[in-house]
């Protein structure tokens, strides 16, 4: 999968918004959760395709999944 500049930007903004008050370990955990959703091994993932799609999914944290 090719990671675009938009993917990087959205990922950075998501990490800032979701984990800025966390320790480094907490920030890394949030980043790995997003990465695992991007690379979940499914052809058509419920989470979406790519970092931007996963980060912008309305329910990424609404269900307490992170």
PDB file of C-alpha atoms in Angstrom:
ATOM      1  CA  UNK A   1       0.000   0.000   0.000  1.00  0.00           C
ATOM      2  CA  UNK A   2       1.308   3.410  -0.932  1.00  0.00           C
ATOM      3  CA  UNK A   3       1.104   5.969   1.875  1.00  0.00           C
ATOM      4  CA  UNK A   4       0.258   9.437   0.596  1.00  0.00           C
ATOM      5  CA  UNK A   5       1.080  12.834   2.055  1.00  0.00           C
ATOM      6  CA  UNK A   6      -2.614  13.141   2.939  1.00  0.00           C
ATOM      7  CA  UNK A   7      -2.415   9.832   4.868  1.00  0.00           C
ATOM      8  CA  UNK A   8       0.559  11.142   6.858  1.00  0.00           C
ATOM      9  CA  UNK A   9      -1.158  14.438   7.584  1.00  0.00           C
ATOM     10  CA  UNK A  10      -4.424  12.829   8.722  1.00  0.00           C
ATOM     11  CA  UNK A  11      -2.540  10.264  10.833  1.00  0.00           C
ATOM     12  CA  UNK A  12      -0.505  12.988  12.560  1.00  0.00           C
ATOM     13  CA  UNK A  13      -3.628  15.058  13.231  1.00  0.00           C
ATOM     14  CA  UNK A  14      -5.479  12.013  14.557  1.00  0.00           C
ATOM     15  CA  UNK A  15      -2.629  11.112  16.894  1.00  0.00           C
ATOM     16  CA  UNK A  16      -2.477  14.708  18.120  1.00  0.00           C
ATOM     17  CA  UNK A  17      -6.218  14.816  18.714  1.00  0.00           C
ATOM     18  CA  UNK A  18      -6.585  11.388  20.278  1.00  0.00           C
ATOM     19  CA  UNK A  19      -3.336  10.882  22.180  1.00  0.00           C
ATOM     20  CA  UNK A  20      -1.637  14.221  22.856  1.00  0.00           C
ATOM     21  CA  UNK A  21      -2.151  13.868  26.614  1.00  0.00           C
ATOM     22  CA  UNK A  22      -0.867  10.307  26.710  1.00  0.00           C
ATOM     23  CA  UNK A  23       2.608   9.061  27.508  1.00  0.00           C
ATOM     24  CA  UNK A  24       4.843   8.059  24.616  1.00  0.00           C
ATOM     25  CA  UNK A  25       3.760   4.451  25.158  1.00  0.00           C
ATOM     26  CA  UNK A  26       0.103   5.516  24.962  1.00  0.00           C
ATOM     27  CA  UNK A  27       0.714   7.456  21.759  1.00  0.00           C
ATOM     28  CA  UNK A  28       2.475   4.460  20.239  1.00  0.00           C
ATOM     29  CA  UNK A  29      -0.428   2.212  21.267  1.00  0.00           C
ATOM     30  CA  UNK A  30      -2.915   4.483  19.483  1.00  0.00           C
ATOM     31  CA  UNK A  31      -0.690   4.551  16.386  1.00  0.00           C
ATOM     32  CA  UNK A  32      -0.420   0.737  16.376  1.00  0.00           C
ATOM     33  CA  UNK A  33      -4.190   0.389  16.714  1.00  0.00           C
ATOM     34  CA  UNK A  34      -4.630   2.537  13.616  1.00  0.00           C
ATOM     35  CA  UNK A  35      -1.903   0.613  11.779  1.00  0.00           C
ATOM     36  CA  UNK A  36      -3.511  -2.718  12.668  1.00  0.00           C
ATOM     37  CA  UNK A  37      -6.805  -1.495  11.241  1.00  0.00           C
ATOM     38  CA  UNK A  38      -5.100  -0.398   8.024  1.00  0.00           C
ATOM     39  CA  UNK A  39      -3.384  -3.788   7.638  1.00  0.00           C
ATOM     40  CA  UNK A  40      -6.176  -6.056   8.904  1.00  0.00           C
ATOM     41  CA  UNK A  41      -5.673  -8.528   6.046  1.00  0.00           C
ATOM     42  CA  UNK A  42      -9.128  -8.121   4.548  1.00  0.00           C
ATOM     43  CA  UNK A  43      -9.696  -7.187   0.919  1.00  0.00           C
ATOM     44  CA  UNK A  44     -12.525  -4.811   1.811  1.00  0.00           C
ATOM     45  CA  UNK A  45     -12.127  -3.735   5.419  1.00  0.00           C
ATOM     46  CA  UNK A  46     -14.950  -2.283   7.496  1.00  0.00           C
ATOM     47  CA  UNK A  47     -12.417   0.282   8.713  1.00  0.00           C
ATOM     48  CA  UNK A  48     -11.651   1.535   5.210  1.00  0.00           C
ATOM     49  CA  UNK A  49      -8.595   1.463   2.988  1.00  0.00           C
ATOM     50  CA  UNK A  50      -5.512   3.440   3.996  1.00  0.00           C
ATOM     51  CA  UNK A  51      -4.589   5.594   6.961  1.00  0.00           C
ATOM     52  CA  UNK A  52      -6.779   8.583   6.103  1.00  0.00           C
ATOM     53  CA  UNK A  53      -9.840   6.392   5.606  1.00  0.00           C
ATOM     54  CA  UNK A  54      -9.291   4.553   8.901  1.00  0.00           C
ATOM     55  CA  UNK A  55      -8.618   7.756  10.850  1.00  0.00           C
ATOM     56  CA  UNK A  56     -11.649   9.527   9.412  1.00  0.00           C
ATOM     57  CA  UNK A  57     -14.030   6.643  10.094  1.00  0.00           C
ATOM     58  CA  UNK A  58     -16.656   8.218  12.393  1.00  0.00           C
ATOM     59  CA  UNK A  59     -16.567   5.353  14.881  1.00  0.00           C
ATOM     60  CA  UNK A  60     -12.789   5.017  15.290  1.00  0.00           C
ATOM     61  CA  UNK A  61     -13.040   6.124  18.938  1.00  0.00           C
ATOM     62  CA  UNK A  62     -16.758   6.714  19.418  1.00  0.00           C
ATOM     63  CA  UNK A  63     -17.232   3.126  20.555  1.00  0.00           C
ATOM     64  CA  UNK A  64     -14.265   3.246  22.915  1.00  0.00           C
ATOM     65  CA  UNK A  65     -12.307   1.028  20.550  1.00  0.00           C
ATOM     66  CA  UNK A  66      -9.005   2.787  21.245  1.00  0.00           C
TER      67      UNK A  66
END
